[in-house]
PDB file of C-alpha atoms in Angstrom:
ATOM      1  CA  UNK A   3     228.568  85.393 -11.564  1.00 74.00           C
ATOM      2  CA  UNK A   4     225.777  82.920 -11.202  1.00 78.00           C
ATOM      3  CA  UNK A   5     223.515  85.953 -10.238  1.00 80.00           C
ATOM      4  CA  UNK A   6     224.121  87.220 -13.795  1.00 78.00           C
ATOM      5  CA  UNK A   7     223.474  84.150 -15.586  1.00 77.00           C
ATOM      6  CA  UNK A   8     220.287  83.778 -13.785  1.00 81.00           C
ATOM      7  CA  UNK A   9     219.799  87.198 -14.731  1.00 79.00           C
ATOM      8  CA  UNK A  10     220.519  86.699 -18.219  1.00 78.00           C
ATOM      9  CA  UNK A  11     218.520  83.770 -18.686  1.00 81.00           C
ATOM     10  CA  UNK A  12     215.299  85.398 -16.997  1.00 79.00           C
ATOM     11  CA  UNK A  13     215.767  88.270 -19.072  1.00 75.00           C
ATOM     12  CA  UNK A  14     215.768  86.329 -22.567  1.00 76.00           C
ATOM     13  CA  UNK A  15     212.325  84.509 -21.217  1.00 75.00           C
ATOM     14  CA  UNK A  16     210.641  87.414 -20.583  1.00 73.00           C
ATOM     15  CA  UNK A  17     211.735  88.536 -24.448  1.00 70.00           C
ATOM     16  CA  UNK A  18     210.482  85.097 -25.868  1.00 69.00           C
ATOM     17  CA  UNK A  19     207.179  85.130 -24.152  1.00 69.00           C
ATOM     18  CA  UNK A  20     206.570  88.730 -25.494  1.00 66.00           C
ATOM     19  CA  UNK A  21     207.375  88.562 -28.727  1.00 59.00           C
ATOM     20  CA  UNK A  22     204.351  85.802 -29.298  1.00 56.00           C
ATOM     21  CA  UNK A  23     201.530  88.555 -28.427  1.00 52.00           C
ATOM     22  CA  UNK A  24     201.463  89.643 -31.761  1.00 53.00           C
ATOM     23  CA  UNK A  25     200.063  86.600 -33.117  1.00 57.00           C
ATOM     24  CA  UNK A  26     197.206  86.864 -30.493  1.00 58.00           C
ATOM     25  CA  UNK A  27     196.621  90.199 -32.023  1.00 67.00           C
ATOM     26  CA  UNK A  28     196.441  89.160 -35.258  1.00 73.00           C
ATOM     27  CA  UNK A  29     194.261  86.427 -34.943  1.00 73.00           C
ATOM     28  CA  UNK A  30     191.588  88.887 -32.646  1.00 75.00           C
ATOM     29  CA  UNK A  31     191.838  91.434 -35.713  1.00 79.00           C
ATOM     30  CA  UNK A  32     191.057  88.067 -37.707  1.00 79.00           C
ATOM     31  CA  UNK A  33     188.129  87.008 -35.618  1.00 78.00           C
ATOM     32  CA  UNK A  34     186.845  90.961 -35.788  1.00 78.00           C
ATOM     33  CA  UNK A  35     186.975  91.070 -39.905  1.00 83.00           C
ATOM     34  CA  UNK A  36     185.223  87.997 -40.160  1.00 80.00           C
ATOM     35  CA  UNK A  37     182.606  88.860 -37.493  1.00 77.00           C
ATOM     36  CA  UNK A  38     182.463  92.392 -39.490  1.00 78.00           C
ATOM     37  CA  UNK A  39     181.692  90.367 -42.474  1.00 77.00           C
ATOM     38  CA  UNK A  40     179.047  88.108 -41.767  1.00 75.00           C
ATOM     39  CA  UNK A  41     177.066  91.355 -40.328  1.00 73.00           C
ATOM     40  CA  UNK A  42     177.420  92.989 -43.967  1.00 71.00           C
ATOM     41  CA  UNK A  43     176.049  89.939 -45.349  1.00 67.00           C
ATOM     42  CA  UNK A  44     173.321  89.641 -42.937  1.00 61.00           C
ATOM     43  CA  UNK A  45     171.854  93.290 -43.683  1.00 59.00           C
ATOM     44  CA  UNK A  46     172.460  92.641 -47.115  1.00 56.00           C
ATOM     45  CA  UNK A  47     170.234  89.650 -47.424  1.00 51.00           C
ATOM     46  CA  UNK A  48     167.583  89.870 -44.955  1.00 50.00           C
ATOM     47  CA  UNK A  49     166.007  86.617 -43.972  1.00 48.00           C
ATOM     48  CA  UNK A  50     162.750  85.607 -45.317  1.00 50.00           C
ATOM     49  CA  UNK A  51     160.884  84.410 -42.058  1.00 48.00           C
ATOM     50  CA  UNK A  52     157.132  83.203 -42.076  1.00 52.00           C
ATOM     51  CA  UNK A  53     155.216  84.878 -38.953  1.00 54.00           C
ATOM     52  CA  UNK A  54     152.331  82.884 -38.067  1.00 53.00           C
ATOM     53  CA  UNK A  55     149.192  84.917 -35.700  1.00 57.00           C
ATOM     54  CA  UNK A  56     148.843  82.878 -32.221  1.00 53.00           C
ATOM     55  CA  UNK A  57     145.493  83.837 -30.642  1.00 52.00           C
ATOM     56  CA  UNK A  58     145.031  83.125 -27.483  1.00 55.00           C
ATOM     57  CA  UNK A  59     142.563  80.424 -26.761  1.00 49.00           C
ATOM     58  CA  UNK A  60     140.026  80.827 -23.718  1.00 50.00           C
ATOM     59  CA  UNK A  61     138.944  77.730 -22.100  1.00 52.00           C
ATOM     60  CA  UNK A  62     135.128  76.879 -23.475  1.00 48.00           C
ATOM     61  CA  UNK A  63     132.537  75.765 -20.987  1.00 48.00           C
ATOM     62  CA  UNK A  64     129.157  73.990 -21.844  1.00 47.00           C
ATOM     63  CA  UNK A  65     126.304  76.192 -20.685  1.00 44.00           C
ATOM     64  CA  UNK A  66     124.580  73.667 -18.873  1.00 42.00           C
ATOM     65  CA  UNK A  67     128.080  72.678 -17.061  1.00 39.00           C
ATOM     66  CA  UNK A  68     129.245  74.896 -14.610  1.00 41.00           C
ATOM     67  CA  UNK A  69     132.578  74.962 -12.467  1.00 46.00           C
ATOM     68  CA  UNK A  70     132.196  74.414  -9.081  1.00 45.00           C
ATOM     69  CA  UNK A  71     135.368  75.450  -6.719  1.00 54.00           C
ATOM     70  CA  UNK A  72     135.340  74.354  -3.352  1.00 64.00           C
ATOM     71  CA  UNK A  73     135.527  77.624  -1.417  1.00 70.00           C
ATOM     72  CA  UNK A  74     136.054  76.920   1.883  1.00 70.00           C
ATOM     73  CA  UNK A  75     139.379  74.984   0.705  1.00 77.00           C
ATOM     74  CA  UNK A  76     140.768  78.172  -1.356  1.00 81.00           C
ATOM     75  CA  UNK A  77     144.109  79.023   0.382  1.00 88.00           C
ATOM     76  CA  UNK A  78     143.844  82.507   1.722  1.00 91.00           C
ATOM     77  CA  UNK A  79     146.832  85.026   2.277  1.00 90.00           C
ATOM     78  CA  UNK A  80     146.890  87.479   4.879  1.00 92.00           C
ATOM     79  CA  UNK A  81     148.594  90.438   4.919  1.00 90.00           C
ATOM     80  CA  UNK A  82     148.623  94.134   6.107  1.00 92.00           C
ATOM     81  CA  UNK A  83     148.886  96.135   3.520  1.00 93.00           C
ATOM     82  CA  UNK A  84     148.647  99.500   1.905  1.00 92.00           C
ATOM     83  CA  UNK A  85     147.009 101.271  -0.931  1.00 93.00           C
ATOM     84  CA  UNK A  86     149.742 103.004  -3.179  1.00 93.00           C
ATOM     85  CA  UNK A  87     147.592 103.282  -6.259  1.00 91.00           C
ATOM     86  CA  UNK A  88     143.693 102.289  -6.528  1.00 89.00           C
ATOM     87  CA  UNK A  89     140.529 102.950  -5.339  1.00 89.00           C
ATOM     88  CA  UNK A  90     140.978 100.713  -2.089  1.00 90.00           C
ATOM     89  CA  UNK A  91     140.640  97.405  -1.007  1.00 92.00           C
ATOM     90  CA  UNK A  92     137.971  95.170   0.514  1.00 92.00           C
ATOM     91  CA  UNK A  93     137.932  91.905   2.370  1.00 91.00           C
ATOM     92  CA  UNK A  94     139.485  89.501  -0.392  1.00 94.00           C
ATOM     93  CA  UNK A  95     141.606  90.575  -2.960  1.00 94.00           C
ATOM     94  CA  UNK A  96     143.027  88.333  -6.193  1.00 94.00           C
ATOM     95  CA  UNK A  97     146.838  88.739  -6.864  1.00 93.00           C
ATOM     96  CA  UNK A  98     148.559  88.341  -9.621  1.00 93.00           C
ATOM     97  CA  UNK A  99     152.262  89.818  -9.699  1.00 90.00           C
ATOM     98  CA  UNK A 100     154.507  90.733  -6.946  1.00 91.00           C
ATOM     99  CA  UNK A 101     157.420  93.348  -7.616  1.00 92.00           C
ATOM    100  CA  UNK A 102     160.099  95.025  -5.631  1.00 92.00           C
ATOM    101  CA  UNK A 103     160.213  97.885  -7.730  1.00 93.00           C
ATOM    102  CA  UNK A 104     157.090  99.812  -7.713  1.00 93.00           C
ATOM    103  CA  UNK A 105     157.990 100.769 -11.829  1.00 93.00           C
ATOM    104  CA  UNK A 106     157.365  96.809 -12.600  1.00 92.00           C
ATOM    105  CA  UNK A 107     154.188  97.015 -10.621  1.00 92.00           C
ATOM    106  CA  UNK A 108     152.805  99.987 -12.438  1.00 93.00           C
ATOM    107  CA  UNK A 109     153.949  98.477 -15.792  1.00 91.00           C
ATOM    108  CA  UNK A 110     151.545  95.378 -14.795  1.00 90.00           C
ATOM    109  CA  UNK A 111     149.200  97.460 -13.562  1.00 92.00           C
ATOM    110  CA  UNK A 112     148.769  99.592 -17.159  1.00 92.00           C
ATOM    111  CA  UNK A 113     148.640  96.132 -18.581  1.00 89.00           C
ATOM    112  CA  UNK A 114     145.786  94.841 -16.065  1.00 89.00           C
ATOM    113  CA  UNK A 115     143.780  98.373 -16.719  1.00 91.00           C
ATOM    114  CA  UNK A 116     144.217  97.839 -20.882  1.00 89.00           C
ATOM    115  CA  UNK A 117     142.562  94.394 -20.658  1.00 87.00           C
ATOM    116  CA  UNK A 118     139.482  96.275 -18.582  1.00 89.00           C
ATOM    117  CA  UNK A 119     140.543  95.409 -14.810  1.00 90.00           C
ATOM    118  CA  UNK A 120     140.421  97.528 -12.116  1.00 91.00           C
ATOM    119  CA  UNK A 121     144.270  96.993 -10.870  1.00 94.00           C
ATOM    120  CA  UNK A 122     145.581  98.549  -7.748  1.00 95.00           C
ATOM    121  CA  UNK A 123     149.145  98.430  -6.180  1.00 95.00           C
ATOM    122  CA  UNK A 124     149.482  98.165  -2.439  1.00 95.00           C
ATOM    123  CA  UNK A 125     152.629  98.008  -0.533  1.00 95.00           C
ATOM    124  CA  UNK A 126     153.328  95.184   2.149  1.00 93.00           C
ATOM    125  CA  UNK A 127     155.846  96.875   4.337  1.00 92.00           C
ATOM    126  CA  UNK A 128     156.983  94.002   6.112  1.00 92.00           C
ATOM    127  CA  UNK A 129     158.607  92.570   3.371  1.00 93.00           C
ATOM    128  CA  UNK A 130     158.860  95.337   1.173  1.00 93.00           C
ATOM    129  CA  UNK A 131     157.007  94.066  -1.357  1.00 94.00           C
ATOM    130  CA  UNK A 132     154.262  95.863  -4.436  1.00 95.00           C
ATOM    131  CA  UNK A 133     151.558  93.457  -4.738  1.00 94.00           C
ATOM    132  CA  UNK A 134     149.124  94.286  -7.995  1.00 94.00           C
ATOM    133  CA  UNK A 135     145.689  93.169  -7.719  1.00 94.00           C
ATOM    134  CA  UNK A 136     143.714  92.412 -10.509  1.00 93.00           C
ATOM    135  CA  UNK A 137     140.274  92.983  -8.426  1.00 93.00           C
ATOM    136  CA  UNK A 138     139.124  92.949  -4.995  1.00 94.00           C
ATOM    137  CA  UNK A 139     135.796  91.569  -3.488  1.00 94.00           C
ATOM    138  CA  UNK A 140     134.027  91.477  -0.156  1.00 92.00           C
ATOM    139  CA  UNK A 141     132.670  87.818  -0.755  1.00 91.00           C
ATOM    140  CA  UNK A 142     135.424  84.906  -0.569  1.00 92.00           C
ATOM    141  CA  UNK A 143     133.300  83.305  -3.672  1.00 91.00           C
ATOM    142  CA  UNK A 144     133.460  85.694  -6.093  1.00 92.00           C
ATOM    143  CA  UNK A 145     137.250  86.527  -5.357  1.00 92.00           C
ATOM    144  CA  UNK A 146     138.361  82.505  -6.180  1.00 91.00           C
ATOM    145  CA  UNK A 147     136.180  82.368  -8.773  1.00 90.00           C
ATOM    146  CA  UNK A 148     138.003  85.666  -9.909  1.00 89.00           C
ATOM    147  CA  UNK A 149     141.288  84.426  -9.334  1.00 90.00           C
ATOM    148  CA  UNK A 150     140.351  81.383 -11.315  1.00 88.00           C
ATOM    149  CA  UNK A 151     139.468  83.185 -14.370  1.00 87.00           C
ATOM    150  CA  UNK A 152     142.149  85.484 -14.179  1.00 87.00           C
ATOM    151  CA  UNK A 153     144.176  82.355 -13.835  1.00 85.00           C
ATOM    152  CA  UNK A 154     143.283  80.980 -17.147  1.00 76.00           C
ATOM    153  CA  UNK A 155     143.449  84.932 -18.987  1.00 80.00           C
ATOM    154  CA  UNK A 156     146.642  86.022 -20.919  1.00 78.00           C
ATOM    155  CA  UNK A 157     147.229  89.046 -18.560  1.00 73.00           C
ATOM    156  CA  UNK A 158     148.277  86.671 -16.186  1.00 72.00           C
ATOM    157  CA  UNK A 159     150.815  84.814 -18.061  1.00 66.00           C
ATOM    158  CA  UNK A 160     152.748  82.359 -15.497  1.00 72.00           C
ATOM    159  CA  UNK A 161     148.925  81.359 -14.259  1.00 72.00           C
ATOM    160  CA  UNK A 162     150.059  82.236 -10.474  1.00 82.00           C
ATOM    161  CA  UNK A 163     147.431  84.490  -9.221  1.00 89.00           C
ATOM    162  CA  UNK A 164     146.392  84.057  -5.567  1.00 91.00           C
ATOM    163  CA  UNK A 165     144.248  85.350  -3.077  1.00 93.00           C
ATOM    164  CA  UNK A 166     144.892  88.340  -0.381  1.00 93.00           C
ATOM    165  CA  UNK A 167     142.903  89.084   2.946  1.00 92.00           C
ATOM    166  CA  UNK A 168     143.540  92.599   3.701  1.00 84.00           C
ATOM    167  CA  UNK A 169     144.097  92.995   7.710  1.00 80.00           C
TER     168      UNK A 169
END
């Protein structure tokens, strides 16, 4: 007999907790309509926004001042790597992106090529890694004072360029 009751009054739980998902519907249908709504007004009415033209500034130096970089100081990567796309490296090579799909290498790479560099991808096996480089040089000078142009250009966004010695 108690089995039954406790039966019974499981039973009549399980109807009153039920019966209150319809009001959860209702109020998602709600939610949807008014969501619907706005988005009709919205398309209706399109905003009125001002677009201003940002050009990108390049850093101005005097021509009687020049930059000096300490050379000898320039932190140097070494790596072994290889040629996937380009015309080969030499001794020092400047950096600027590092992908582990080779698509998002080749999509910097277009981008590098547009602004008139001569980008290559090589691969680092080791750490499976595409490594883009802007331009590659046989004299540790001219690369840093490559990377710290490229630094300062708007193809390299995020300003993290860096030199490579090829093994």
């Amino acid at each position: 007999m108690k089995k039954y009751l406790v039966l019974c009054a499981g039973f009549c739980a399980v109807l009153a907790m039920t019966s209150c998902g319809s009001s959860k519907e209702s109020a998602y249908k709600k939610a949807y309509e008014k969501a619907k709504a706005q988005e009709q007004t919205q398309t209706e009415e399109p905003a009125q926004t001002e677009t201003a033209v940002v050009t990108p500034l390049t850093p101005v130096t005097p021509a009687n001042q020049t930059t000096v970089t300490n050379v000898d100081n320039a932190t140097v990567r070494s790596e072994s790597v290889t040629v996937i796309n380009g015309e080969g490296l030499q001794d020092y090579s400047v950096v600027v992106g590092s992908y582990s799909l080779k698509a998002n290498a080749e999509g910097m790479q277009n981008t590098l090529k547009a602004g008139g560099y001569n980008a290559q991808i090589v691969y680092n096996s080791a750490i499976n890694m595409y490594r883009v480089v802007a331009s590659t040089f046989s004299d540790k000078g001219q690369a840093v004072q490559s990377r710290d142009a490229i630094r300062g250009s708007q193809y390299n966004p995020k300003g993290d360029a860096w030199l490579l010695f090829k093994k």
